[in-house]
Amino acid sequence: MAILNIKKAGDPVLKETCAEIDFVDGKLRKLLDDMAETMYKADGVGLAAPQVGVPIRMVVIDVNDEHGLIEMVNPVIIRREGSEIDNEGCLSVPEIFGNVERAAKVTVEYQNRRGKRQRLTAKGLLARCIQHELDHLEGTLFIDIAKSIRKGRSDSK
Ligand code: NI
């Protein structure tokens, strides 16, 4: 595995609409491994492929709950409920935090690394993280949609 360079806001790759993945081959499985290692090394709770310079629809998430590491290929949110405003950060936007309105509960469909279809319903931090990471696949950063932004140091995703 390898630690990858995390692209920072201002890099055009972070503004791209990412491409659908046809088939998860060995090269993409290695990228998933490297993304997870990079996320853990950076103390993040989520990382999307464009953040390491690859504009494809793949994210890794681990919010330190019972799910452990979640790898999502071609994720799509199929249901949103409620709304909640909370603090967010991003490994691509260091030392900036902001309040972002998100759905309180989401159901997401995706494929795992073996191409098997999965469905997950989440609330709280995991729901927030899923929405944040999926925004990356559309070229949207949390600072583009935050209600307020501040400088500081805290958790990031
Ligand atoms: Ni982010």
Short mmCIF file of C-alpha atoms and ligand atoms in Angstrom, two decimals:
data_model
loop_
_atom_site.label_atom_id
_atom_site.label_comp_id
_atom_site.label_asym_id
_atom_site.label_seq_id
_atom_site.Cartn_x
_atom_site.Cartn_y
_atom_site.Cartn_z
CA MET A 1 0.00 0.00 0.00
CA ALA A 2 1.03 3.58 -0.38
CA ILE A 3 0.26 6.99 1.05
CA LEU A 4 -1.09 9.22 -1.72
CA ASN A 5 -0.79 12.96 -2.11
CA ILE A 6 -4.05 14.70 -1.10
CA LYS A 7 -5.08 17.42 -3.56
CA LYS A 8 -5.96 20.76 -2.02
CA ALA A 9 -8.74 23.24 -2.88
CA GLY A 10 -7.74 25.12 -6.03
CA ASP A 11 -6.68 21.94 -7.82
CA PRO A 12 -9.00 21.57 -10.85
CA VAL A 13 -9.45 17.81 -10.26
CA LEU A 14 -11.59 18.69 -7.21
CA LYS A 15 -14.07 20.53 -9.45
CA GLU A 16 -14.62 17.65 -11.88
CA THR A 17 -17.74 15.55 -12.25
CA CYS A 18 -16.27 12.09 -11.69
CA ALA A 19 -16.71 9.17 -14.10
CA GLU A 20 -18.75 6.03 -13.44
CA ILE A 21 -16.70 2.88 -12.92
CA ASP A 22 -17.49 -0.03 -15.27
CA PHE A 23 -15.53 -2.73 -13.49
CA VAL A 24 -13.38 -2.83 -10.34
CA ASP A 25 -10.10 -4.40 -11.47
CA GLY A 26 -6.92 -5.04 -9.52
CA LYS A 27 -5.67 -1.54 -10.18
CA LEU A 28 -8.80 0.03 -8.66
CA ARG A 29 -8.70 -2.36 -5.69
CA LYS A 30 -5.15 -1.18 -5.05
CA LEU A 31 -6.35 2.42 -5.30
CA LEU A 32 -9.04 1.63 -2.66
CA ASP A 33 -6.33 0.19 -0.38
CA ASP A 34 -4.14 3.26 -0.88
CA MET A 35 -7.07 5.65 -0.32
CA ALA A 36 -7.90 3.94 2.99
CA GLU A 37 -4.28 4.04 4.13
CA THR A 38 -4.03 7.72 3.12
CA MET A 39 -7.28 8.55 4.98
CA TYR A 40 -6.12 6.82 8.18
CA LYS A 41 -2.68 8.44 8.01
CA ALA A 42 -4.29 11.87 7.69
CA ASP A 43 -6.76 11.16 10.56
CA GLY A 44 -9.70 11.67 8.23
CA VAL A 45 -13.05 9.89 8.33
CA GLY A 46 -13.60 9.86 4.56
CA LEU A 47 -11.75 10.30 1.29
CA ALA A 48 -12.98 10.45 -2.31
CA ALA A 49 -10.93 9.37 -5.34
CA PRO A 50 -10.71 12.91 -6.83
CA GLN A 51 -8.97 14.00 -3.62
CA VAL A 52 -6.03 11.83 -4.67
CA GLY A 53 -6.21 13.07 -8.25
CA VAL A 54 -8.37 10.33 -9.80
CA PRO A 55 -11.78 11.65 -10.99
CA ILE A 56 -13.77 8.41 -10.69
CA ARG A 57 -16.79 7.50 -8.53
CA MET A 58 -15.14 5.79 -5.58
CA VAL A 59 -14.96 6.76 -1.88
CA VAL A 60 -13.72 5.29 1.39
CA ILE A 61 -15.30 6.10 4.76
CA ASP A 62 -14.55 5.09 8.35
CA VAL A 63 -16.25 7.08 11.10
CA ASN A 64 -15.01 4.73 13.83
CA ASP A 65 -18.35 3.03 14.28
CA GLU A 66 -19.54 -0.57 13.97
CA HIS A 67 -19.29 -0.43 10.16
CA GLY A 68 -15.51 -0.06 10.13
CA LEU A 69 -14.07 0.72 6.71
CA ILE A 70 -16.71 1.20 4.00
CA GLU A 71 -15.63 1.22 0.35
CA MET A 72 -18.19 2.56 -2.12
CA VAL A 73 -18.05 2.26 -5.90
CA ASN A 74 -20.60 4.26 -7.95
CA PRO A 75 -22.56 5.33 -4.83
CA VAL A 76 -25.99 6.95 -5.26
CA ILE A 77 -28.19 8.36 -2.50
CA ILE A 78 -31.68 6.98 -3.10
CA ARG A 79 -33.45 8.42 -0.05
CA ARG A 80 -32.95 11.49 2.16
CA GLU A 81 -34.87 12.35 5.32
CA GLY A 82 -34.85 15.38 7.60
CA SER A 83 -32.16 17.98 7.85
CA GLU A 84 -29.38 18.81 10.27
CA ILE A 85 -26.73 21.53 10.44
CA ASP A 86 -23.32 20.56 11.84
CA ASN A 87 -19.63 21.29 11.60
CA GLU A 88 -17.50 19.83 8.78
CA GLY A 89 -13.95 19.90 7.58
CA CYS A 90 -12.13 18.29 4.66
CA LEU A 91 -8.64 16.91 4.10
CA SER A 92 -8.53 18.97 0.88
CA VAL A 93 -9.37 22.19 2.75
CA PRO A 94 -7.00 22.12 5.73
CA GLU A 95 -7.75 24.16 8.85
CA ILE A 96 -11.06 25.48 7.53
CA PHE A 97 -14.34 24.40 9.09
CA GLY A 98 -17.92 25.29 8.42
CA ASN A 99 -21.53 24.58 9.24
CA VAL A 100 -23.23 22.60 6.51
CA GLU A 101 -26.88 21.61 6.20
CA ARG A 102 -27.29 17.93 5.29
CA ALA A 103 -30.05 15.35 5.31
CA ALA A 104 -30.25 13.78 8.79
CA LYS A 105 -30.68 10.27 7.37
CA VAL A 106 -29.77 8.84 3.98
CA THR A 107 -29.96 5.54 2.17
CA VAL A 108 -27.16 4.92 -0.30
CA GLU A 109 -26.73 2.22 -2.93
CA TYR A 110 -23.28 1.31 -4.20
CA GLN A 111 -21.09 -1.59 -5.28
CA ASN A 112 -18.36 -3.03 -3.12
CA ARG A 113 -14.86 -3.91 -4.42
CA ARG A 114 -16.17 -7.22 -5.77
CA GLY A 115 -18.93 -5.51 -7.74
CA LYS A 116 -21.67 -6.70 -5.36
CA ARG A 117 -24.58 -4.26 -4.92
CA GLN A 118 -24.99 -2.95 -1.38
CA ARG A 119 -27.51 -0.73 0.36
CA LEU A 120 -26.84 1.20 3.57
CA THR A 121 -29.06 3.47 5.67
CA ALA A 122 -27.16 5.88 7.92
CA LYS A 123 -27.76 8.82 10.23
CA GLY A 124 -25.60 11.14 12.30
CA LEU A 125 -21.91 11.44 11.42
CA LEU A 126 -21.97 8.55 8.94
CA ALA A 127 -24.88 10.13 7.00
CA ARG A 128 -23.04 13.46 6.96
CA CYS A 129 -19.81 11.84 5.82
CA ILE A 130 -21.55 9.93 3.00
CA GLN A 131 -23.11 13.17 1.70
CA HIS A 132 -19.80 15.03 2.00
CA GLU A 133 -17.85 12.34 0.10
CA LEU A 134 -20.51 11.96 -2.61
CA ASP A 135 -20.40 15.75 -3.14
CA HIS A 136 -16.71 15.34 -4.01
CA LEU A 137 -17.79 13.10 -6.92
CA GLU A 138 -19.78 16.04 -8.31
CA GLY A 139 -16.91 18.50 -7.88
CA THR A 140 -18.50 20.13 -4.84
CA LEU A 141 -16.52 21.02 -1.71
CA PHE A 142 -18.18 21.75 1.65
CA ILE A 143 -16.92 25.34 1.47
CA ASP A 144 -19.06 25.77 -1.68
CA ILE A 145 -22.26 25.05 0.27
CA ALA A 146 -21.44 25.92 3.91
CA LYS A 147 -23.67 28.38 5.75
CA SER A 148 -20.65 29.76 7.61
CA ILE A 149 -16.91 29.15 7.48
CA ARG A 150 -14.17 29.61 10.07
CA LYS A 151 -10.48 28.91 10.45
CA GLY A 152 -9.42 26.49 13.15
CA ARG A 153 -8.22 23.01 13.95
CA SER A 154 -10.47 20.03 14.47
CA ASP A 155 -11.50 16.71 12.94
CA SER A 156 -11.58 16.58 9.18
CA LYS A 157 -13.08 14.42 6.49
NI NI B 1 -13.76 16.24 1.85
#
